[in-house]
Amino acid sequence: DYIDRIPPLSNTVTKVLEVCNRPNTSANDLNKIISLDPVLTGRVLRLINSSFYSLPEQVSSLTRAIIMLGINTVKNLALSTAVARTVNAMQSQQILPSDQFWTHSMTVGLTAKALAARTGVADNAHDDFFVAGLLHDLGKMPLLQCFAADYASALQTAREQQIPLYRAEEQMFGFHHGGVGKEIGERWKLSSAICECMGRHHDASKAPRELQGAVATVALANSFACHESIGSAGDSFPDSTQMAQALEFLKLVPADMEQLKQTVQPELEKAQAFIKVL
């Protein structure tokens, strides 16, 4: 019932995603949509004028800001804004600090995108991996909102027993946040691949065969973020077996993840600018 009351993605965000997925989309195409949404317009301008970009003079033109940021960055900002609106509305309980949650989510998104590039995924699909990683833990939010005391107990159980959080969730509720996240993804009419990543990132082998590679990528990105303690979504003892299985499925070795840090770190610094304007 609670998930049914979560607002769908706004018309603006839906249109931005549609336009960005078309070939030959221009800054003017995006400007026509974003300019009708004062909140998103403000965030695009705040991002380009943030300290991260350190421009010599302020940018006041939305079209120029879109050109300078790039279409993919603007698309990701639009989706992040929508998700932030949902997270902020649900997160009256501060059991999982929102800044740490966002840092973790951004890290998983950026790592999944970098892994997609490393494993030969087509360039035009890389941003879908970012989105899947960004949204992978969204199912924790309704659990926090509806069952705050029980969720706090699950977090304590995970710490005391030194087990992955999703295992403690299963002990408490009989299911974990993945299934909840998948329901949100389906409500938002996201692609089946993104929904499966949200739902199956702790049990990639149960995903449809043709989507197991995508799910394993997000699972590995999540394990990487947890093991490196970059941000936090409450999982202090991630499942090392899952990480090994994902590495094997993607034909990677631990040394590949060490190299990946050099790719992800500068992107994560850029992502901090995202977090500040959400």
Coordinates of C-alpha atoms in Angstrom, one line a residue:
D1 CA 0.0 0.0 0.0
Y2 CA 2.8 2.4 0.8
I3 CA 4.6 1.8 -2.5
D4 CA 1.3 2.4 -4.3
R5 CA 1.3 5.9 -2.8
I6 CA 4.8 6.7 -3.9
P7 CA 4.5 9.4 -6.7
P8 CA 5.4 8.2 -10.2
L9 CA 8.3 9.9 -11.9
S10 CA 7.3 13.4 -12.9
N11 CA 6.3 14.2 -16.5
T12 CA 9.5 16.3 -16.8
V13 CA 11.8 13.5 -15.7
T14 CA 10.0 11.0 -17.9
K15 CA 10.3 13.3 -20.9
V16 CA 14.0 14.0 -20.2
L17 CA 14.7 10.2 -20.1
E18 CA 12.8 9.7 -23.4
V19 CA 14.5 12.6 -25.2
C20 CA 18.0 11.6 -24.0
N21 CA 17.5 8.0 -25.3
R22 CA 16.8 9.3 -28.8
P23 CA 19.7 9.6 -31.3
N24 CA 20.8 13.1 -32.2
T25 CA 19.2 14.7 -29.1
S26 CA 20.3 18.4 -28.8
A27 CA 20.7 20.8 -25.9
N28 CA 17.8 22.8 -27.3
D29 CA 15.6 19.7 -27.1
L30 CA 16.4 19.3 -23.4
N31 CA 16.1 23.0 -22.8
K32 CA 12.4 23.0 -24.0
I33 CA 11.6 20.4 -21.4
I34 CA 13.7 21.4 -18.5
S35 CA 12.8 25.1 -18.7
L36 CA 9.2 24.2 -17.8
D37 CA 10.4 22.8 -14.4
P38 CA 11.8 25.6 -12.2
V39 CA 13.3 23.1 -9.6
L40 CA 15.2 21.1 -12.2
T41 CA 16.3 24.3 -14.0
G42 CA 17.7 25.6 -10.7
R43 CA 19.6 22.4 -10.0
V44 CA 21.2 22.3 -13.5
L45 CA 22.4 25.9 -13.1
R46 CA 23.6 25.2 -9.5
L47 CA 25.6 22.2 -10.7
I48 CA 27.4 24.0 -13.5
N49 CA 28.1 26.9 -11.2
S50 CA 29.3 24.7 -8.4
S51 CA 32.8 24.8 -7.0
F52 CA 33.6 21.5 -8.8
Y53 CA 33.6 23.2 -12.2
S54 CA 35.2 26.4 -10.9
L55 CA 34.2 28.4 -13.9
P56 CA 35.6 32.0 -14.2
E57 CA 32.2 33.5 -14.7
Q58 CA 28.7 32.4 -13.7
V59 CA 26.5 30.6 -16.3
S60 CA 22.9 31.9 -16.4
S61 CA 21.8 30.3 -19.7
L62 CA 20.1 26.9 -19.3
T63 CA 21.0 25.9 -22.9
R64 CA 24.7 26.8 -22.3
A65 CA 24.7 24.8 -19.0
I66 CA 23.3 21.8 -20.8
I67 CA 25.9 22.0 -23.5
M68 CA 28.7 22.3 -20.9
L69 CA 27.5 19.5 -18.6
G70 CA 26.6 17.2 -21.4
I71 CA 23.4 15.4 -22.1
N72 CA 24.1 12.3 -20.1
T73 CA 25.1 14.3 -17.0
V74 CA 21.8 16.3 -17.3
K75 CA 19.8 13.1 -17.7
N76 CA 21.4 11.6 -14.6
L77 CA 20.8 14.8 -12.6
A78 CA 17.1 14.7 -13.6
L79 CA 16.7 11.1 -12.5
S80 CA 18.7 11.8 -9.3
T81 CA 16.5 14.8 -8.5
A82 CA 13.4 12.6 -8.8
V83 CA 14.9 9.9 -6.6
A84 CA 16.1 12.4 -4.1
R85 CA 12.6 13.8 -3.8
T86 CA 11.3 10.3 -3.1
V87 CA 14.1 9.5 -0.6
N88 CA 13.7 12.8 1.2
A89 CA 9.9 12.3 1.5
M90 CA 10.4 8.8 2.9
Q91 CA 13.4 9.4 5.1
S92 CA 11.9 10.9 8.2
Q93 CA 13.8 8.3 10.1
Q94 CA 17.6 9.0 10.2
I95 CA 18.5 5.3 10.8
L96 CA 20.5 5.5 7.5
P97 CA 22.0 9.0 7.1
S98 CA 20.9 10.4 3.7
D99 CA 24.4 11.8 2.8
Q100 CA 26.0 8.4 3.4
F101 CA 23.2 6.6 1.6
W102 CA 23.6 8.9 -1.5
T103 CA 27.4 8.6 -1.5
H104 CA 27.0 4.8 -1.5
S105 CA 24.4 4.8 -4.2
M106 CA 26.4 7.2 -6.4
T107 CA 29.5 5.0 -6.0
V108 CA 27.6 1.9 -7.0
G109 CA 26.2 3.7 -10.0
L110 CA 29.6 5.0 -11.2
T111 CA 31.3 1.7 -10.5
A112 CA 28.6 -0.3 -12.5
K113 CA 29.0 2.2 -15.4
A114 CA 32.8 1.7 -15.3
L115 CA 32.5 -2.1 -15.1
A116 CA 30.1 -2.0 -18.1
A117 CA 32.7 -0.2 -20.1
R118 CA 35.4 -2.6 -19.0
T119 CA 33.4 -5.7 -19.8
G120 CA 32.5 -4.6 -23.4
V121 CA 29.0 -3.4 -22.9
A122 CA 27.8 -1.1 -25.8
D123 CA 28.6 2.5 -25.2
N124 CA 24.9 3.6 -25.4
A125 CA 24.0 1.2 -22.6
H126 CA 26.5 2.5 -20.0
D127 CA 24.2 5.0 -18.5
D128 CA 21.6 2.4 -17.8
F129 CA 24.1 0.7 -15.6
F130 CA 24.6 4.0 -13.7
V131 CA 20.9 4.3 -13.2
A132 CA 20.6 0.7 -12.0
G133 CA 23.4 1.2 -9.5
L134 CA 22.0 4.5 -8.3
L135 CA 18.7 2.9 -7.6
H136 CA 19.8 -0.5 -6.4
D137 CA 19.1 0.1 -2.6
L138 CA 15.9 2.2 -3.0
G139 CA 13.9 -0.6 -1.6
K140 CA 15.3 0.1 1.9
M141 CA 13.4 3.4 2.1
P142 CA 9.8 2.0 2.4
L143 CA 11.1 -0.5 5.0
L144 CA 12.6 2.3 7.0
Q145 CA 9.5 4.4 6.7
C146 CA 7.0 1.7 7.5
F147 CA 8.9 -0.4 10.0
A148 CA 11.5 1.9 11.6
A149 CA 11.9 0.0 14.9
D150 CA 12.1 -3.4 13.1
Y151 CA 14.6 -2.1 10.6
A152 CA 16.8 -0.7 13.4
S153 CA 16.7 -4.2 14.9
A154 CA 17.7 -5.7 11.6
L155 CA 20.7 -3.3 11.3
Q156 CA 21.7 -4.3 14.9
T157 CA 21.4 -8.0 14.1
A158 CA 23.6 -7.6 11.0
R159 CA 26.2 -5.9 13.1
E160 CA 26.1 -8.3 16.0
Q161 CA 26.0 -11.5 13.9
Q162 CA 28.4 -9.9 11.3
I163 CA 26.1 -10.9 8.5
P164 CA 25.0 -9.1 5.3
L165 CA 22.1 -6.7 5.9
Y166 CA 19.9 -8.4 3.4
R167 CA 20.2 -11.6 5.5
A168 CA 19.1 -9.8 8.6
E169 CA 16.2 -8.3 6.7
E170 CA 15.1 -11.8 5.7
Q171 CA 15.2 -12.9 9.3
M172 CA 13.1 -9.9 10.4
F173 CA 10.6 -9.6 7.5
G174 CA 10.8 -12.8 5.5
F175 CA 12.1 -10.9 2.4
H176 CA 14.8 -8.2 1.7
H177 CA 14.9 -4.8 0.2
G178 CA 15.6 -6.1 -3.3
G179 CA 12.0 -7.2 -3.9
V180 CA 10.7 -3.9 -2.5
G181 CA 13.0 -1.9 -4.9
K182 CA 11.8 -3.9 -7.9
E183 CA 8.2 -3.0 -7.1
I184 CA 9.2 0.7 -7.0
G185 CA 11.1 0.3 -10.4
E186 CA 8.0 -1.3 -11.9
R187 CA 5.8 1.5 -10.6
W188 CA 8.1 4.0 -12.2
K189 CA 8.0 2.0 -15.5
L190 CA 11.7 1.5 -15.6
S191 CA 13.3 -1.0 -18.0
S192 CA 13.1 -4.7 -17.0
A193 CA 17.0 -4.7 -16.8
I194 CA 17.0 -1.9 -14.2
C195 CA 14.1 -3.5 -12.3
E196 CA 16.0 -6.8 -12.2
C197 CA 19.1 -5.1 -10.9
M198 CA 17.1 -3.4 -8.2
G199 CA 15.5 -6.7 -7.2
R200 CA 18.3 -9.3 -7.7
H201 CA 21.6 -7.6 -6.9
H202 CA 21.9 -10.0 -3.9
D203 CA 20.9 -13.1 -5.9
A204 CA 22.0 -12.5 -9.5
S205 CA 21.7 -16.2 -10.4
K206 CA 17.9 -15.9 -10.0
A207 CA 17.6 -13.2 -12.6
P208 CA 16.5 -14.1 -16.2
R209 CA 19.5 -15.5 -18.0
E210 CA 19.8 -12.7 -20.5
L211 CA 19.9 -10.1 -17.7
Q212 CA 22.3 -11.9 -15.3
G213 CA 25.3 -10.0 -16.7
A214 CA 23.7 -6.7 -15.8
V215 CA 22.6 -7.9 -12.4
A216 CA 26.1 -9.3 -11.7
T217 CA 27.7 -6.0 -12.6
V218 CA 25.5 -4.1 -10.2
A219 CA 26.1 -6.8 -7.5
L220 CA 29.9 -6.4 -8.0
A221 CA 29.7 -2.6 -7.9
N222 CA 27.7 -2.8 -4.6
S223 CA 30.2 -5.3 -3.1
F224 CA 33.1 -2.9 -4.2
A225 CA 31.4 0.1 -2.5
C226 CA 30.7 -1.8 0.7
H227 CA 34.2 -3.3 0.9
E228 CA 35.8 0.1 0.3
S229 CA 33.4 1.7 2.8
I230 CA 32.6 4.5 0.4
G231 CA 29.4 5.9 1.9
S232 CA 27.1 3.5 3.6
A233 CA 23.7 1.9 3.2
G234 CA 23.9 0.0 6.5
D235 CA 25.8 -3.0 5.2
S236 CA 28.9 -3.4 7.3
F237 CA 29.5 -7.1 6.5
P238 CA 28.8 -7.6 2.7
D239 CA 28.7 -11.1 1.3
S240 CA 32.2 -11.9 0.1
T241 CA 30.9 -15.0 -1.7
Q242 CA 28.6 -12.8 -3.9
M243 CA 31.6 -10.7 -4.9
A244 CA 33.6 -13.8 -5.9
Q245 CA 30.7 -15.1 -7.9
A246 CA 30.2 -11.8 -9.7
L247 CA 33.9 -11.6 -10.5
E248 CA 33.8 -15.1 -11.9
F249 CA 30.6 -14.5 -14.0
L250 CA 32.1 -11.3 -15.5
K251 CA 35.5 -12.9 -16.1
L252 CA 37.3 -10.4 -13.8
V253 CA 39.8 -10.8 -11.0
P254 CA 40.3 -8.7 -7.8
A255 CA 43.2 -6.8 -9.5
D256 CA 40.7 -5.5 -12.0
M257 CA 38.8 -3.9 -9.1
E258 CA 41.9 -2.2 -7.8
Q259 CA 42.5 -0.7 -11.2
L260 CA 38.9 0.4 -11.4
K261 CA 39.4 2.6 -8.3
Q262 CA 41.5 5.0 -10.5
T263 CA 38.6 5.4 -12.9
V264 CA 35.9 5.7 -10.2
Q265 CA 37.6 8.1 -7.8
P266 CA 37.6 11.2 -10.1
E267 CA 34.0 10.5 -11.1
L268 CA 33.0 10.2 -7.4
E269 CA 34.5 13.6 -6.7
K270 CA 32.3 14.9 -9.6
A271 CA 29.3 13.1 -8.1
Q272 CA 29.7 14.9 -4.8
A273 CA 28.7 18.0 -6.7
F274 CA 25.5 16.1 -7.7
I275 CA 24.8 15.3 -4.0
K276 CA 25.1 18.9 -3.0
V277 CA 22.5 20.2 -5.4
L278 CA 19.9 17.4 -4.8

